[in-house]
XYZ file of N, CA, C and O in Angstrom:
492
model
N 30.089 -20.905 20.604
C 28.837 -20.984 19.963
C 28.236 -19.577 19.907
O 28.339 -18.754 20.721
N 27.834 -19.281 18.688
C 27.369 -17.918 18.265
C 25.820 -17.804 18.400
O 25.118 -18.759 18.105
N 25.451 -16.634 18.816
C 24.130 -16.378 19.016
C 23.396 -15.836 17.797
O 22.147 -15.590 17.665
N 24.177 -15.477 16.762
C 23.602 -14.950 15.525
C 22.976 -15.959 14.733
O 23.282 -17.058 14.823
N 22.139 -15.536 13.842
C 21.453 -16.495 12.931
C 22.327 -17.037 11.939
O 23.367 -16.434 11.517
N 22.141 -18.302 11.568
C 22.984 -18.892 10.544
C 22.837 -18.072 9.205
O 21.930 -17.425 8.962
N 23.946 -18.213 8.509
C 24.050 -17.407 7.234
C 22.845 -17.743 6.306
O 22.392 -16.918 5.608
N 22.417 -19.004 6.280
C 21.429 -19.340 5.274
C 20.060 -18.728 5.602
O 19.228 -18.475 4.739
N 19.774 -18.295 6.901
C 18.501 -17.685 7.289
C 18.581 -16.180 7.108
O 17.616 -15.521 7.149
N 19.703 -15.600 7.185
C 19.881 -14.153 7.041
C 19.623 -13.642 5.685
O 19.262 -12.523 5.389
N 19.984 -14.384 4.621
C 19.772 -14.023 3.308
C 20.949 -13.235 2.711
O 21.568 -12.578 3.485
N 21.083 -13.205 1.448
C 22.165 -12.498 0.904
C 21.669 -11.222 0.142
O 20.343 -10.904 0.210
N 22.562 -10.505 -0.483
C 22.078 -9.226 -1.117
C 21.125 -9.474 -2.275
O 20.232 -8.727 -2.541
N 21.228 -10.530 -2.929
C 20.309 -10.978 -4.150
C 18.976 -11.198 -3.564
O 18.074 -10.766 -4.128
N 18.846 -11.917 -2.507
C 17.584 -12.207 -1.948
C 16.896 -10.926 -1.477
O 15.677 -10.823 -1.638
N 17.626 -10.065 -0.834
C 17.085 -8.846 -0.254
C 16.685 -7.926 -1.467
O 15.679 -7.155 -1.354
N 17.398 -8.053 -2.545
C 17.056 -7.095 -3.790
C 15.766 -7.717 -4.343
O 15.065 -6.836 -4.700
N 15.597 -8.994 -4.304
C 14.403 -9.562 -4.904
C 13.182 -9.178 -4.022
O 12.133 -8.730 -4.438
N 13.384 -9.228 -2.687
C 12.375 -8.808 -1.671
C 12.072 -7.268 -1.930
O 10.857 -6.919 -1.829
N 13.128 -6.621 -2.026
C 12.809 -5.087 -2.181
C 12.183 -4.656 -3.608
O 11.226 -3.908 -3.538
N 12.554 -5.433 -4.578
C 11.882 -5.299 -5.817
C 10.435 -5.647 -5.678
O 9.542 -4.918 -6.341
N 10.146 -6.705 -5.063
C 8.785 -7.195 -5.004
C 7.895 -6.210 -4.180
O 6.772 -5.918 -4.593
N 8.467 -5.618 -3.102
C 7.762 -4.679 -2.285
C 7.519 -3.391 -3.071
O 6.365 -2.882 -3.121
N 8.583 -2.996 -3.921
C 8.389 -1.744 -4.657
C 7.249 -1.953 -5.808
O 6.481 -1.086 -6.030
N 7.451 -3.015 -6.484
C 6.417 -3.308 -7.578
C 4.956 -3.430 -7.059
O 4.045 -2.792 -7.613
N 4.883 -4.129 -5.886
C 3.504 -4.226 -5.316
C 3.048 -2.768 -4.863
O 1.826 -2.505 -4.857
N 4.004 -1.994 -4.303
C 3.583 -0.594 -3.921
C 3.173 0.163 -4.987
O 2.202 0.903 -4.905
N 3.668 -0.072 -6.213
C 3.244 0.642 -7.429
C 1.823 0.211 -7.822
O 0.944 1.039 -8.160
N 1.506 -1.030 -7.594
C 0.148 -1.536 -7.789
C -0.808 -0.970 -6.647
O -2.059 -0.780 -7.109
N -0.416 -0.743 -5.584
C -1.243 -0.284 -4.500
C -1.504 1.263 -4.706
O -2.426 1.731 -3.896
N -0.930 1.894 -5.561
C -1.262 3.355 -5.793
C -2.726 3.504 -6.210
O -3.400 4.415 -5.811
N -3.230 2.638 -7.035
C -4.558 2.834 -7.677
C -5.575 2.681 -6.506
O -6.477 3.601 -6.293
N -5.547 1.742 -5.600
C -6.604 1.665 -4.555
C -6.366 2.804 -3.543
O -7.377 3.377 -3.103
N -5.142 3.293 -3.316
C -4.907 4.372 -2.477
C -5.506 5.659 -2.977
O -6.206 6.353 -2.246
N -5.344 5.951 -4.271
C -5.857 7.127 -4.863
C -7.528 6.977 -4.880
O -8.204 8.028 -4.600
N -8.007 5.856 -5.162
C -9.481 5.757 -5.116
C -10.034 5.996 -3.665
O -11.133 6.639 -3.600
N -9.384 5.402 -2.684
C -9.828 5.714 -1.222
C -9.739 7.116 -1.004
O -10.581 7.707 -0.211
N -8.749 7.894 -1.468
C -8.675 9.281 -1.098
C -9.726 10.096 -1.827
O -10.304 10.916 -1.286
N -9.885 9.716 -3.086
C -11.113 10.354 -3.763
C -12.402 10.141 -3.098
O -13.208 11.005 -2.895
N -12.600 8.870 -2.666
C -13.887 8.554 -2.097
C -14.050 9.427 -0.752
O -15.069 9.957 -0.383
N -12.925 9.399 0.060
C -12.832 10.161 1.354
C -13.128 11.559 1.109
O -13.924 12.230 1.935
N -12.581 12.197 0.104
C -12.837 13.596 -0.142
C -14.190 13.871 -0.505
O -14.818 14.879 -0.176
N -14.853 13.074 -1.327
C -16.222 13.195 -1.883
C -17.356 12.900 -0.873
O -18.408 13.481 -1.042
N -17.116 11.971 0.096
C -18.150 11.562 0.908
C -17.952 11.886 2.394
O -18.502 12.837 2.934
N -17.114 11.096 3.078
C -17.073 11.389 4.560
C -16.479 12.862 4.939
O -17.063 13.601 5.775
N -15.465 13.242 4.206
C -14.775 14.535 4.563
C -15.723 15.659 4.036
O -15.849 16.649 4.652
N -16.516 15.431 2.963
C -17.446 16.508 2.558
C -18.715 16.581 3.434
O -19.054 17.715 3.679
N -19.094 15.426 3.975
C -20.172 15.408 4.897
C -19.776 16.304 6.207
O -20.579 16.931 6.919
N -18.593 16.217 6.582
C -17.981 16.942 7.795
C -17.720 18.363 7.371
O -17.491 19.205 8.337
N -17.831 18.735 6.242
C -17.405 20.124 5.724
C -15.982 20.489 5.640
O -15.667 21.687 5.490
N -15.142 19.496 5.471
C -13.747 19.636 5.464
C -13.273 19.917 4.021
O -12.198 20.436 3.742
N -13.971 19.372 3.053
C -13.615 19.541 1.611
C -14.822 19.850 0.759
O -16.005 19.819 1.347
N -14.500 20.215 -0.449
C -15.690 20.405 -1.329
C -15.869 19.174 -2.108
O -15.016 18.511 -2.536
N -17.144 18.707 -2.155
C -17.578 17.561 -2.970
C -17.439 17.817 -4.498
O -17.415 18.972 -4.874
N -17.341 16.743 -5.160
C -17.414 16.802 -6.654
C -18.794 17.250 -7.062
O -19.798 16.530 -6.792
N -18.899 18.325 -7.809
C -20.236 18.955 -8.157
C -21.027 18.032 -9.175
O -22.181 18.104 -9.172
N -20.339 17.299 -9.911
C -21.080 16.427 -10.953
C -21.334 15.035 -10.466
O -21.947 14.211 -11.183
N -20.950 14.703 -9.189
C -21.261 13.409 -8.715
C -22.627 13.277 -8.138
O -22.982 13.896 -7.060
N -23.542 12.570 -8.840
C -24.859 12.415 -8.225
C -25.329 10.883 -8.224
O -26.502 10.653 -8.092
N -24.313 10.046 -8.234
C -24.605 8.644 -8.164
C -24.707 8.126 -6.654
O -25.367 7.048 -6.537
N -24.139 8.762 -5.715
C -24.192 8.338 -4.346
C -23.019 7.379 -4.028
O -21.999 7.273 -4.746
N -23.134 6.821 -2.845
C -22.023 5.997 -2.356
C -21.940 4.607 -2.891
O -20.832 4.039 -2.969
N -23.107 4.012 -3.227
C -23.107 2.600 -3.650
C -22.116 2.339 -4.839
O -21.390 1.281 -4.668
N -22.072 2.975 -5.811
C -21.035 2.618 -6.985
C -19.609 2.677 -6.302
O -18.836 1.783 -6.813
N -19.367 3.572 -5.446
C -17.976 3.558 -4.931
C -17.700 2.309 -4.098
O -16.728 1.729 -4.177
N -18.718 1.995 -3.190
C -18.473 0.784 -2.391
C -18.390 -0.442 -3.219
O -17.650 -1.340 -3.001
N -19.184 -0.567 -4.425
C -19.063 -1.797 -5.196
C -17.696 -1.878 -5.886
O -17.217 -3.002 -6.198
N -17.108 -0.748 -6.112
C -15.756 -0.649 -6.679
C -14.703 -0.929 -5.678
O -13.766 -1.709 -5.677
N -14.740 -0.245 -4.567
C -13.675 -0.112 -3.540
C -13.644 -1.489 -2.713
O -12.418 -1.934 -2.428
N -14.642 -2.086 -2.331
C -14.619 -3.218 -1.379
C -13.898 -4.291 -2.115
O -12.909 -4.992 -1.499
N -14.334 -4.859 -3.340
C -13.537 -5.869 -3.921
C -11.995 -5.474 -4.226
O -11.260 -6.346 -4.124
N -11.837 -4.320 -4.642
C -10.463 -3.883 -4.913
C -9.611 -3.885 -3.698
O -8.374 -4.279 -3.641
N -10.133 -3.410 -2.527
C -9.335 -3.441 -1.274
C -9.103 -4.827 -0.768
O -8.088 -5.270 -0.321
N -10.184 -5.719 -1.025
C -10.002 -7.087 -0.543
C -8.991 -7.881 -1.418
O -8.159 -8.558 -0.833
N -8.942 -7.495 -2.718
C -7.925 -8.140 -3.607
C -6.545 -7.579 -3.299
O -5.593 -8.376 -3.219
N -6.496 -6.363 -2.889
C -5.108 -5.833 -2.423
C -4.640 -6.374 -1.241
O -3.414 -6.715 -1.167
N -5.420 -6.574 -0.284
C -5.018 -7.302 1.025
C -4.780 -8.677 0.795
O -3.663 -9.188 1.328
N -5.546 -9.303 -0.010
C -5.199 -10.849 -0.274
C -3.925 -10.939 -0.989
O -3.116 -11.843 -0.634
N -3.602 -10.116 -1.970
C -2.353 -10.143 -2.720
C -1.227 -9.795 -1.808
O -0.157 -10.466 -1.834
N -1.402 -8.815 -0.861
C -0.407 -8.539 0.093
C 0.058 -9.743 1.008
O 1.173 -10.020 1.335
N -1.045 -10.284 1.562
C -0.805 -11.449 2.468
C -0.198 -12.611 1.618
O 0.827 -13.135 2.238
N -0.665 -12.876 0.463
C -0.141 -13.955 -0.319
C 1.251 -13.820 -0.568
O 2.050 -14.696 -0.511
N 1.579 -12.536 -1.121
C 3.004 -12.226 -1.473
C 3.952 -12.304 -0.179
O 5.039 -12.780 -0.238
N 3.375 -11.812 0.881
C 4.193 -11.954 2.139
C 4.531 -13.358 2.558
O 5.712 -13.747 3.110
N 3.462 -14.242 2.577
C 3.642 -15.693 3.082
C 4.547 -16.383 2.120
O 5.574 -16.998 2.443
N 4.217 -16.323 0.714
C 5.031 -17.126 -0.232
C 6.344 -16.523 -0.452
O 7.280 -17.324 -0.567
N 6.511 -15.273 -0.514
C 7.770 -14.637 -0.678
C 8.733 -14.912 0.371
O 9.965 -15.149 0.099
N 8.425 -14.791 1.588
C 9.313 -14.947 2.723
C 9.810 -16.409 2.709
O 10.929 -16.617 3.027
N 8.879 -17.237 2.597
C 9.223 -18.698 2.575
C 10.177 -19.039 1.418
O 11.134 -19.820 1.644
N 9.860 -18.617 0.253
C 10.707 -18.790 -0.844
C 12.080 -18.307 -0.777
O 13.044 -18.936 -1.181
N 12.218 -17.094 -0.284
C 13.522 -16.523 -0.238
C 14.198 -16.887 1.113
O 15.427 -16.630 1.234
N 13.627 -17.352 2.061
C 14.198 -17.813 3.356
C 14.760 -16.604 4.246
O 15.876 -16.736 4.677
N 14.067 -15.532 4.216
C 14.557 -14.305 4.951
C 13.872 -14.282 6.292
O 12.808 -14.798 6.568
N 14.621 -13.548 7.225
C 13.887 -13.351 8.542
C 12.648 -12.611 8.597
O 12.474 -11.610 7.796
N 11.753 -13.037 9.360
C 10.359 -12.542 9.374
C 10.266 -11.020 9.601
O 9.617 -10.209 8.794
N 10.844 -10.440 10.689
C 10.702 -9.097 11.022
C 11.298 -8.137 9.978
O 10.738 -7.239 9.650
N 12.524 -8.477 9.575
C 13.135 -7.632 8.586
C 12.462 -7.736 7.242
O 12.266 -6.713 6.501
N 11.934 -8.868 6.850
C 11.166 -9.045 5.626
C 9.906 -8.161 5.602
O 9.607 -7.431 4.649
N 9.176 -8.139 6.672
C 8.016 -7.431 6.843
C 8.272 -5.846 6.887
O 7.579 -5.067 6.157
N 9.335 -5.435 7.509
C 9.715 -4.022 7.517
C 10.114 -3.534 6.170
O 9.675 -2.415 5.766
N 10.971 -4.202 5.417
C 11.318 -3.875 4.141
C 10.282 -3.864 3.190
O 10.020 -2.785 2.385
N 9.354 -4.796 3.218
C 8.205 -4.922 2.373
C 7.162 -3.811 2.577
O 6.738 -3.134 1.634
N 6.946 -3.456 3.854
C 6.070 -2.484 4.187
C 6.557 -1.069 3.758
O 5.839 -0.234 3.184
N 7.807 -0.811 4.057
C 8.446 0.467 3.716
C 8.456 0.639 2.301
O 8.195 1.872 1.798
N 8.827 -0.273 1.501
C 8.947 -0.085 0.042
C 7.532 -0.135 -0.599
O 7.367 0.435 -1.606
N 6.615 -0.725 -0.009
C 5.161 -0.689 -0.549
C 4.596 0.672 -0.406
O 3.702 1.031 -1.220
N 4.958 1.348 0.685
C 4.302 2.589 0.902
C 4.950 3.761 0.069
O 4.540 4.837 -0.158
N 6.285 3.472 -0.279
C 7.056 4.487 -1.014
C 6.416 5.175 -2.158
O 6.375 6.317 -2.340
N 5.837 4.326 -3.154
C 5.242 4.925 -4.302
C 4.041 5.954 -3.994
O 3.964 6.991 -4.519
N 3.246 5.456 -2.993
C 2.154 6.315 -2.661
C 2.612 7.550 -1.934
O 1.982 8.613 -2.107
N 3.607 7.503 -1.122
C 4.152 8.623 -0.384
C 4.776 9.570 -1.347
O 4.513 10.860 -1.152
N 5.500 9.010 -2.314
C 6.038 9.981 -3.358
C 4.915 10.714 -4.159
O 5.054 11.904 -4.459
N 3.957 9.990 -4.559
C 2.752 10.585 -5.265
C 2.085 11.570 -4.335
O 1.707 12.742 -4.826
N 1.867 11.298 -3.090
C 1.267 12.289 -2.193
C 2.099 13.493 -1.938
O 1.521 14.593 -1.998
N 3.376 13.333 -1.784
C 4.295 14.493 -1.569
C 4.325 15.329 -2.899
O 4.329 16.518 -2.741
N 4.388 14.663 -3.996
C 4.306 15.469 -5.253
C 3.044 16.268 -5.467
O 3.136 17.377 -5.924
N 1.903 15.672 -5.001
C 0.644 16.395 -5.093
C 0.610 17.461 -4.139
O 0.107 18.633 -4.503
N 1.092 17.418 -2.913
C 1.234 18.511 -1.937
C 2.152 19.668 -2.395
O 1.747 20.740 -2.291
N 3.303 19.138 -2.970
C 4.199 20.151 -3.481
C 3.634 20.925 -4.708
O 3.837 22.106 -4.814
N 2.864 20.261 -5.527
C 2.243 20.916 -6.670
C 1.180 21.888 -6.275
O 1.064 23.010 -6.832
N 0.492 21.579 -5.159
C -0.626 22.426 -4.723
C -0.042 23.703 -4.036
O -0.669 24.697 -3.897
N 1.152 23.556 -3.418
C 1.856 24.727 -2.625
C 2.549 25.687 -3.658
O 2.442 26.814 -3.563
N 3.166 25.066 -4.724
C 3.930 25.977 -5.541
C 3.216 26.111 -6.910
O 2.672 25.912 -7.584
């Protein structure tokens, strides 16, 4: 008797490719909320601490940002949870590996964008 998981629950390369593509596509969609959160943080909390320069033409205050960010972040989290629950069940992949692959690939587009921005500011 083997202690390894049955082949049907491990998933094949096609299932993992679909899971990876879904994580990567959702990660590309998450770039927009990530950029908006960074802009908000630079203009308000980090500026209040004196760590960054605020946007000189911004005189609307925090409320328009919160009206935009709160629903957008709630929608992003709801989509993340829904994709996670439905996708894992539909593909029949193991839970831990599914979440690791999905989280790693979802962060990848934002990390590449952030790294490119840092490299552009250095060089």
